[in-house]
Short mmCIF file of C-alpha atoms in Angstrom, two decimals:
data_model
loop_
_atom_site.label_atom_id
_atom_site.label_comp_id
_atom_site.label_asym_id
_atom_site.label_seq_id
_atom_site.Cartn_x
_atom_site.Cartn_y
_atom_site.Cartn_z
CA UNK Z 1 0.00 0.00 0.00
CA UNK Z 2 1.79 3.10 -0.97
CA UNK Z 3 1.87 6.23 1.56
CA UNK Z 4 1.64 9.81 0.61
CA UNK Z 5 3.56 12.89 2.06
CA UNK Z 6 1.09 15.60 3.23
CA UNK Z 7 1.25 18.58 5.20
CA UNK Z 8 -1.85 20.10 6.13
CA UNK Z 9 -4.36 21.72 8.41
CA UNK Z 10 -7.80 21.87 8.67
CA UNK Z 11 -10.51 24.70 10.75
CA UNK Z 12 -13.92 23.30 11.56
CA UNK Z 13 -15.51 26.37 10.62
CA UNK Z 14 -14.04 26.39 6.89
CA UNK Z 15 -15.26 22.96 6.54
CA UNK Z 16 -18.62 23.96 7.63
CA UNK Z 17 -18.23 27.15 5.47
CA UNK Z 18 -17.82 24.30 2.37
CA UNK Z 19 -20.49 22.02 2.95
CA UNK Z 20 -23.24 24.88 3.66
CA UNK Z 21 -21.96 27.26 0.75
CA UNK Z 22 -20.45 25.37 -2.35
CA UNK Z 23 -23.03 25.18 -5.28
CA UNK Z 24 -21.51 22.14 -6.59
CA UNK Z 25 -22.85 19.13 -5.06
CA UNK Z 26 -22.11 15.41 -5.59
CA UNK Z 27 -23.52 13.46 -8.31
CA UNK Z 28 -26.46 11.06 -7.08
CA UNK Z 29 -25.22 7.62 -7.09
CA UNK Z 30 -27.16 4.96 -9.21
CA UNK Z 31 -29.59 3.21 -6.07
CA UNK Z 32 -31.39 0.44 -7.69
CA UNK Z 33 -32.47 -3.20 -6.37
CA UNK Z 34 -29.95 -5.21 -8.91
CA UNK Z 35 -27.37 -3.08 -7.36
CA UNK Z 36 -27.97 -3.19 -4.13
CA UNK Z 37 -28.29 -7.22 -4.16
CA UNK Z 38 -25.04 -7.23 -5.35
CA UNK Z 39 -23.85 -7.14 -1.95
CA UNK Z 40 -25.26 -9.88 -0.49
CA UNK Z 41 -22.34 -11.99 -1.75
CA UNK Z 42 -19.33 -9.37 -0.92
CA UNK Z 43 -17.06 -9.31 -4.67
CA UNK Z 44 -13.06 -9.24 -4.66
CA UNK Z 45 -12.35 -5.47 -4.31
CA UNK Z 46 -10.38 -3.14 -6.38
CA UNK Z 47 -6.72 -3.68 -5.88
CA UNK Z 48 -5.11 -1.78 -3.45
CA UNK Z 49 -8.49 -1.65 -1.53
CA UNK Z 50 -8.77 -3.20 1.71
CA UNK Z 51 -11.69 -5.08 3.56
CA UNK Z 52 -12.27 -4.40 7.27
CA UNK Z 53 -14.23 -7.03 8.95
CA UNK Z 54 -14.52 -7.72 12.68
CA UNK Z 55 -14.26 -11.71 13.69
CA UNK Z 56 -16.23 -12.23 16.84
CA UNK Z 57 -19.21 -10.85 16.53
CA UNK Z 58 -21.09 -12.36 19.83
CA UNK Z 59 -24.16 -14.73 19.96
CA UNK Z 60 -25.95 -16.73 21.95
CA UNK Z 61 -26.85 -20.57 20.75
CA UNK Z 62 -29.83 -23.15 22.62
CA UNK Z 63 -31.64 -20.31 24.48
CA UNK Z 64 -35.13 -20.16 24.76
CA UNK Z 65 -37.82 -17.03 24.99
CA UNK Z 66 -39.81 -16.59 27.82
CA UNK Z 67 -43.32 -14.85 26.97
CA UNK Z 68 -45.22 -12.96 27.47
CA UNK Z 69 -42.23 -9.52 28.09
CA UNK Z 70 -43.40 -6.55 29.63
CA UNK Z 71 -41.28 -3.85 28.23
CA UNK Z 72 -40.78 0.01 28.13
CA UNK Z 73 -40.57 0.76 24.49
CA UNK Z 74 -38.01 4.22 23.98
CA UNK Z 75 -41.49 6.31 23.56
CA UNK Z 76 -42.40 5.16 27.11
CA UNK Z 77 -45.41 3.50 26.52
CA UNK Z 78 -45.12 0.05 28.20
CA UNK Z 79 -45.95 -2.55 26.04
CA UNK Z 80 -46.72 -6.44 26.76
CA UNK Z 81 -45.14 -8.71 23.79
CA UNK Z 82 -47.20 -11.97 23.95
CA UNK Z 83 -46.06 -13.64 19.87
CA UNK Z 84 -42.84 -12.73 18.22
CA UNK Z 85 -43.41 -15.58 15.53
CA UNK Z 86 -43.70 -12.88 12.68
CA UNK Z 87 -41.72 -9.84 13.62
CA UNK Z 88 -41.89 -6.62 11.79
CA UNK Z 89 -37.98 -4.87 11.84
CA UNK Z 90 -37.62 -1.64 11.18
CA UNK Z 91 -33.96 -1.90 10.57
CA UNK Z 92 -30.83 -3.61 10.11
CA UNK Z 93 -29.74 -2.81 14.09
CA UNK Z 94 -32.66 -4.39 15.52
CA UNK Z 95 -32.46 -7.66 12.87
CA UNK Z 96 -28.47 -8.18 13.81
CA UNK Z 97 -29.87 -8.40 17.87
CA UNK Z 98 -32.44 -11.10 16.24
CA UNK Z 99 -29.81 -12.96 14.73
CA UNK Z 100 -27.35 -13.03 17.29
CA UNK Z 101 -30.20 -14.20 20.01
CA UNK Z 102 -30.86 -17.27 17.02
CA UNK Z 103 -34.31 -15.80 16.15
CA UNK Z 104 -33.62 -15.93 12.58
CA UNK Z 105 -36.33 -17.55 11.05
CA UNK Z 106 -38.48 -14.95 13.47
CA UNK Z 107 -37.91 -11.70 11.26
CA UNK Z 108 -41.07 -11.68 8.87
CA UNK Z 109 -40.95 -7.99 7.19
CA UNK Z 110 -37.41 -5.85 6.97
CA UNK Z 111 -36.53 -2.95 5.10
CA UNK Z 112 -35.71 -3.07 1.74
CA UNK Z 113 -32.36 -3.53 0.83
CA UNK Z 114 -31.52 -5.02 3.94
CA UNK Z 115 -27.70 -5.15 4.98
CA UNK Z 116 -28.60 -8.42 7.45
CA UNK Z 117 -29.43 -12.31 5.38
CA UNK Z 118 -32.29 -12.42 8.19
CA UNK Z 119 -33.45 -8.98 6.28
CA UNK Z 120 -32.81 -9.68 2.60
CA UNK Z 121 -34.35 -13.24 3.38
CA UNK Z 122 -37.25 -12.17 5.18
CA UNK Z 123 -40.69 -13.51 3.62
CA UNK Z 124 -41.93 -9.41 3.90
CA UNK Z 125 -40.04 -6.63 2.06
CA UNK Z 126 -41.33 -2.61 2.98
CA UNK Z 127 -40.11 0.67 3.06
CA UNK Z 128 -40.03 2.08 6.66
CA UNK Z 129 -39.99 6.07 7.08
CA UNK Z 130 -41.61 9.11 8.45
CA UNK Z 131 -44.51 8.28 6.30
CA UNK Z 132 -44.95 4.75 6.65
CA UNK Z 133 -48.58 4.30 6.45
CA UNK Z 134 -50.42 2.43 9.37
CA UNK Z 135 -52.72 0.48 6.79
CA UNK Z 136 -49.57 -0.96 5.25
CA UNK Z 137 -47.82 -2.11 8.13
CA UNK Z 138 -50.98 -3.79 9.62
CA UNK Z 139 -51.35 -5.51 5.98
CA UNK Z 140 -48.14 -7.52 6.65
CA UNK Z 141 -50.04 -9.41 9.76
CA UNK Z 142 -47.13 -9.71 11.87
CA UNK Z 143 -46.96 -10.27 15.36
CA UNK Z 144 -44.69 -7.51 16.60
CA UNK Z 145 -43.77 -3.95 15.41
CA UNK Z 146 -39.98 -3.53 16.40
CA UNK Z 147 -39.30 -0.16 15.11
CA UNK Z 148 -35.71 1.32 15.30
CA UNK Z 149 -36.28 5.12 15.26
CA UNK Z 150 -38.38 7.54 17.39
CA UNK Z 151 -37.62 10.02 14.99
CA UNK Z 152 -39.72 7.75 12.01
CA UNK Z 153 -42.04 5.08 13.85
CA UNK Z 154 -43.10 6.76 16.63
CA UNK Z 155 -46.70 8.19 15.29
CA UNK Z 156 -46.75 4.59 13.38
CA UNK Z 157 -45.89 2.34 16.88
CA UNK Z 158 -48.64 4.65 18.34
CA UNK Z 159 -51.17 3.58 15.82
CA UNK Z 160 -50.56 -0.05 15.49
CA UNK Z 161 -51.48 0.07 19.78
CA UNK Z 162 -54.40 1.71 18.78
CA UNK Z 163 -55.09 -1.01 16.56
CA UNK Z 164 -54.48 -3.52 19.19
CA UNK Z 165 -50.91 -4.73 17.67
CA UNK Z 166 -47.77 -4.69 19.77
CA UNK Z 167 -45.04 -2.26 18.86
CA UNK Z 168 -41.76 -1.31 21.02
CA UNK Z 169 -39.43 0.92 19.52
CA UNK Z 170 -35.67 1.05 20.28
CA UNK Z 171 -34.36 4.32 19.39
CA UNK Z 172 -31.25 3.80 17.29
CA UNK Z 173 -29.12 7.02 18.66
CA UNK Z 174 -28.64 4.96 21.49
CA UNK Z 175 -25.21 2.89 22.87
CA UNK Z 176 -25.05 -0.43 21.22
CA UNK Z 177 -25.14 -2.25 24.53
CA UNK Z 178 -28.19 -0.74 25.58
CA UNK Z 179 -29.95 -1.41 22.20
CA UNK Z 180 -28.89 -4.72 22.34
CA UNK Z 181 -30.54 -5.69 25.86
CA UNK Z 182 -33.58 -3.52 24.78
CA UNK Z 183 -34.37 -5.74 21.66
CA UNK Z 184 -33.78 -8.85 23.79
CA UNK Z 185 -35.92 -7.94 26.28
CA UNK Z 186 -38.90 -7.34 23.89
CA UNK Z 187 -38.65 -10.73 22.62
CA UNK Z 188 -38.33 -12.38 25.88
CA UNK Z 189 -34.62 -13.21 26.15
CA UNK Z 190 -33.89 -9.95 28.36
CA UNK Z 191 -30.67 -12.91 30.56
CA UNK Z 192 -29.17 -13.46 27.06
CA UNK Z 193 -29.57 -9.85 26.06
CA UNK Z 194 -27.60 -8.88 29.18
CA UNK Z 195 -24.88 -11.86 28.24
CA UNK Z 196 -24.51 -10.36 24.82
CA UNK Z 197 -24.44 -6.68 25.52
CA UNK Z 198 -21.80 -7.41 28.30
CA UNK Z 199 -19.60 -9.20 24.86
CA UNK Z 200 -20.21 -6.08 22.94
CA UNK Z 201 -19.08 -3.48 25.21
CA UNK Z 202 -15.91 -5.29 26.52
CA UNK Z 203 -15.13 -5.50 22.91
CA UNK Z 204 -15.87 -1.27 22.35
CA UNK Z 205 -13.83 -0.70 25.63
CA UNK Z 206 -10.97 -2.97 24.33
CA UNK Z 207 -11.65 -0.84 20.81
CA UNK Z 208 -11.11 2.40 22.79
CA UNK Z 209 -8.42 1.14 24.70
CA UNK Z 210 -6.37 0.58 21.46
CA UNK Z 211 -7.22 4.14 19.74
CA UNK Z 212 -6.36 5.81 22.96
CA UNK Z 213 -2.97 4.29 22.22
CA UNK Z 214 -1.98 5.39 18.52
CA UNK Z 215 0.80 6.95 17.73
CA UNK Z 216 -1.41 9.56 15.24
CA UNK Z 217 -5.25 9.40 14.47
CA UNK Z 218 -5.62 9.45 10.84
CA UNK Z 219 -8.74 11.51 9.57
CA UNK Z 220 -11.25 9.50 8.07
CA UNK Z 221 -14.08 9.92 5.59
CA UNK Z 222 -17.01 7.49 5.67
CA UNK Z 223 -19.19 7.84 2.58
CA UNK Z 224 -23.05 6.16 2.20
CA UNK Z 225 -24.43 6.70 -1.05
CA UNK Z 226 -27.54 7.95 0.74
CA UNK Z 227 -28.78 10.01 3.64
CA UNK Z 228 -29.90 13.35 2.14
CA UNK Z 229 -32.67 13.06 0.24
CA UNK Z 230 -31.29 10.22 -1.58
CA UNK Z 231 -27.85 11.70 -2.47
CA UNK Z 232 -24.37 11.02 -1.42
CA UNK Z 233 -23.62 11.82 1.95
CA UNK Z 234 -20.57 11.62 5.11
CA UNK Z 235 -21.02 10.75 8.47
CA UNK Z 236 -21.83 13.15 10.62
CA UNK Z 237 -21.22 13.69 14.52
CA UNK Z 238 -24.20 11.52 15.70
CA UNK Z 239 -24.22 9.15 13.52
CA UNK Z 240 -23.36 5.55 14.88
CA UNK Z 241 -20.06 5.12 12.00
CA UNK Z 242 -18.93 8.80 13.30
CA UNK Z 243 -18.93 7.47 16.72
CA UNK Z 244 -17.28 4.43 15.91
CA UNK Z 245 -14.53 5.87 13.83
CA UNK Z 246 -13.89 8.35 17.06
CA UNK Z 247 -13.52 5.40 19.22
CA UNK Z 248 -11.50 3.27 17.53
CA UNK Z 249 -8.65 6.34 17.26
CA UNK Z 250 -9.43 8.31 13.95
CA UNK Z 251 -10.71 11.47 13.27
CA UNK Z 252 -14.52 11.58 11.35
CA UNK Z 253 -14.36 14.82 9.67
CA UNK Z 254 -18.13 15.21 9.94
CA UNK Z 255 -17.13 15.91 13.98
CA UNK Z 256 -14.76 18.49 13.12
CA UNK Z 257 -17.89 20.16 10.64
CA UNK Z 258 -20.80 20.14 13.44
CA UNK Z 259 -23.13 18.33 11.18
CA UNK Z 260 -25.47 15.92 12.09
CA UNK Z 261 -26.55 12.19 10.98
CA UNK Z 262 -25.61 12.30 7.29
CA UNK Z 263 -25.33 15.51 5.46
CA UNK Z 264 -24.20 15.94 1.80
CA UNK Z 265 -20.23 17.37 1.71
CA UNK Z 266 -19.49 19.41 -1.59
CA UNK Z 267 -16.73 18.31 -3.84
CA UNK Z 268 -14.64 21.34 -2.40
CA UNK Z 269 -15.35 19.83 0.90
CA UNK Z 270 -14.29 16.86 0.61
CA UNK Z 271 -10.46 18.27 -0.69
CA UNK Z 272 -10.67 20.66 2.49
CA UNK Z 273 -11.36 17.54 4.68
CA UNK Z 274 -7.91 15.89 3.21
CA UNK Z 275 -9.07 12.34 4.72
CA UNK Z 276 -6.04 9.61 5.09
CA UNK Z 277 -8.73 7.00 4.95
CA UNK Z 278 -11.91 6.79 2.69
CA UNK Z 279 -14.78 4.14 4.78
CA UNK Z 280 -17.44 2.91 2.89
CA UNK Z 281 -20.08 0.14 3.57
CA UNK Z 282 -20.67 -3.10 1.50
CA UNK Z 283 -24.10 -2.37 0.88
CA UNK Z 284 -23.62 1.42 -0.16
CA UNK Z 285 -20.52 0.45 -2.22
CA UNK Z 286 -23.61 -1.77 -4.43
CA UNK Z 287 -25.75 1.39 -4.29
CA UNK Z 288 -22.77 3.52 -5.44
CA UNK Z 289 -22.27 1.23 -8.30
CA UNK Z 290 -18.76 -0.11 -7.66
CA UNK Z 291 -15.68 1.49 -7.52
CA UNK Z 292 -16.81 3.70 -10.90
CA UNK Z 293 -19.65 4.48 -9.14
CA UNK Z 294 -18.02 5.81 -6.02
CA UNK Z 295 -15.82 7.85 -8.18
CA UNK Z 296 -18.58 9.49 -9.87
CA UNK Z 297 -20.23 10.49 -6.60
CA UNK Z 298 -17.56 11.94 -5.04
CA UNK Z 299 -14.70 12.65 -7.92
CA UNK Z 300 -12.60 15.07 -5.56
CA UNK Z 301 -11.93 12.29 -3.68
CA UNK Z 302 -8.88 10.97 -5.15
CA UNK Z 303 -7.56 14.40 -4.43
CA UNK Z 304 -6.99 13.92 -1.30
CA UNK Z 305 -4.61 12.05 0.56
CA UNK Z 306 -6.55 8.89 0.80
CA UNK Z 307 -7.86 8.64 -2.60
CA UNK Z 308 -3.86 9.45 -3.70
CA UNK Z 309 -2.80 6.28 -1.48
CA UNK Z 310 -5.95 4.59 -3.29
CA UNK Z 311 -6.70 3.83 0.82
CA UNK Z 312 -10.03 2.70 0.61
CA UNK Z 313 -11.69 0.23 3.25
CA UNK Z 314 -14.99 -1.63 2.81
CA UNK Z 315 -16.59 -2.49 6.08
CA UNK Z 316 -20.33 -4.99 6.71
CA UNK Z 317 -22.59 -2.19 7.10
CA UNK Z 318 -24.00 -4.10 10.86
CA UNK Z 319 -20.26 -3.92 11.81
CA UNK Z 320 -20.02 0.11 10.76
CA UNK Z 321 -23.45 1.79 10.28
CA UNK Z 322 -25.67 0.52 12.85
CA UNK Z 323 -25.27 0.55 16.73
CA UNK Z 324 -25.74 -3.15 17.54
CA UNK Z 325 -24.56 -6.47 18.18
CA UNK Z 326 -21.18 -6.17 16.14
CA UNK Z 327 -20.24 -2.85 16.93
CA UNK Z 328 -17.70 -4.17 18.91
CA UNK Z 329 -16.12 -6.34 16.80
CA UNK Z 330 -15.90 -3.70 13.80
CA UNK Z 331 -14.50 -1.38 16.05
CA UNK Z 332 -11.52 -4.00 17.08
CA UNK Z 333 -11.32 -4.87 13.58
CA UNK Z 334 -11.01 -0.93 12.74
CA UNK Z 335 -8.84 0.17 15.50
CA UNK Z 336 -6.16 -2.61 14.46
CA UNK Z 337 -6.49 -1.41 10.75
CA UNK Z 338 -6.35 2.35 11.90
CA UNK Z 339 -2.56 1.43 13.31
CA UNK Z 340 -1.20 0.38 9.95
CA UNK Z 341 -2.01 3.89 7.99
CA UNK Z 342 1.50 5.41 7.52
CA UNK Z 343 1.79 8.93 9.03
CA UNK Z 344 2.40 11.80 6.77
#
């Protein structure tokens, strides 16, 4: 991997200055199905790229549910969860929980383009927003609502209980650990939940632990070819990848901005950011169209330092862009990788 000689410096206000007042924007990335399938099966990246992948992502094997819950769902209505035979998910953070508790075959309706196999494979396929429709989501007959947002399923998880459905919502700007016992508590397994969230957050400490300890924090650059309005976006300071990057010892540029969640970043941003490493998700690399794809979203980007060194990492999107079950392991797996960018 070659290394690149940079000097440079960077104000948080500038950067701001860039993304709020540049006219140029990024070109939209082509987001269909075929593409986003593609990364179901993860292809042989471009060379000189690099997957990231964490290796011990906890689970728990043989345990059984014990129903009916009585739970507190994040909008604080408390909610009794007597079936969980046909769950409703409203994202990928609350399917990984599912899967790592072995209730697999229990996730009946995901989002589409799901980064999870329980998702993709799931029997029900819908699109889960502000405006999800209550008529819809009682049209899928499932047994439990499981949104993953306040923000989007609150007036929907309010609805469904007036309907007489169960819904419990577990607010995704949360810590992973916390989501993770909150999910297994809904579905009865609150003891395994507690086993599993313990795994998760020795692993983020241990993550910390090793950032804390780099020699230099290389600024980083995580890219999702969606998050404003459908185009190209970075990670901003509250978004779960922004936190992660922070732990595991590098620098997110969106911190250094002030923005929020995922906010588009001008071309002349993304030169002024002068990342040393470009992140980018499995499933968003399909939506961006490949490495051509990526390009064409974002074509400064091999102006800077990163794209020079053609440093480019591909991460699982459970293991990067949710909170949840393997946020531990992706940040080990991203703390080690941090440690072998040469400084400039």
């Amino acid at each position: 991997m070659k290394s690149i000689v940079v000097r440079r410096s960077l104000l948080a206000l500038s950067l701001v200055a860039v993304i709020a007042g540049c006219s140029k924007e990024p070109a939209a990335p082509a987001a269909d199905t075929a593409a986003a399938s593609a990364a179901q099966t993860p292809e042989a990246l471009p060379e000189g790229w690099q997957r990231v992948v964490g290796v011990d992502v906890p689970d728990i094997e043989g345990a059984t549910q014990q129903l009916p819950a009585q739970v507190t769902s994040d909008d604080g209505v408390t909610t009794t969860v007597t079936d969980t035979s046909k769950i409703i998910a409203g994202g990928d953070d609350i399917i990984a929980v599912l899967e790592a508790l072995g209730l697999d075959d229990q996730v009946y309706a995901a989002p589409l383009r799901s980064a999870t196999e329980s998702g993709r494979k799931a029997p029900k396929q819908f699109l889960f927003n502000r405006t999800t429709g209550v008529e819809g989501v009682l049209s899928l007959q499932g047994t439990l609502f499981l949104g993953n947002s306040l923000r989007r399923h609150s007036d929907l998880a309010a609805k469904l209980r007036g309907a007489g459905e169960a819904a419990v919502i577990v607010d995704d700007l949360q810590p992973a650990a916390d989501k993770v016992r909150k999910v297994a508590a809904a579905v009865g397994m609150a003891e395994q939940g507690d086993a599993l969230a313990t795994k998760v957050q020795s692993q983020l400490d241990a993550a910390k632990t090793s950032g804390a300890a780099l020699a230099w924090h290389p600024r980083v650059i995580h890219v999702s070819a969606t998050g404003a309005g459908g185009a190209p976006t970075v990670a901003g300071s509250d978004s779960a990848s922004g936190k992660l990057i922070t732990l595991a010892g590098g620098i997110n540029i969106g911190d250094e901005a002030g923005v929020a969640n995922y906010s588009a970043l001008s071309n002349e941003g993304v030169v002024a950011a002068a990342p040393d490493v470009i992140l980018v998700t499995e499933n968003d690399l399909a939506l961006f169209g490949g490495q051509a794809g990526l390009w064409r979203a974002y074509p400064t980007l091999r102006q800077t330092p990163a794209g020079a060194a053609n440093r480019v990492w591909v991460m699982p999107d459970v293991e990067l862009k949710s909170a949840s079950v393997a946020s531990g392991s992706g940040a080990v797996a991203l703390a080690a990788a941090f440690a072998t960018v040469p400084r400039p």
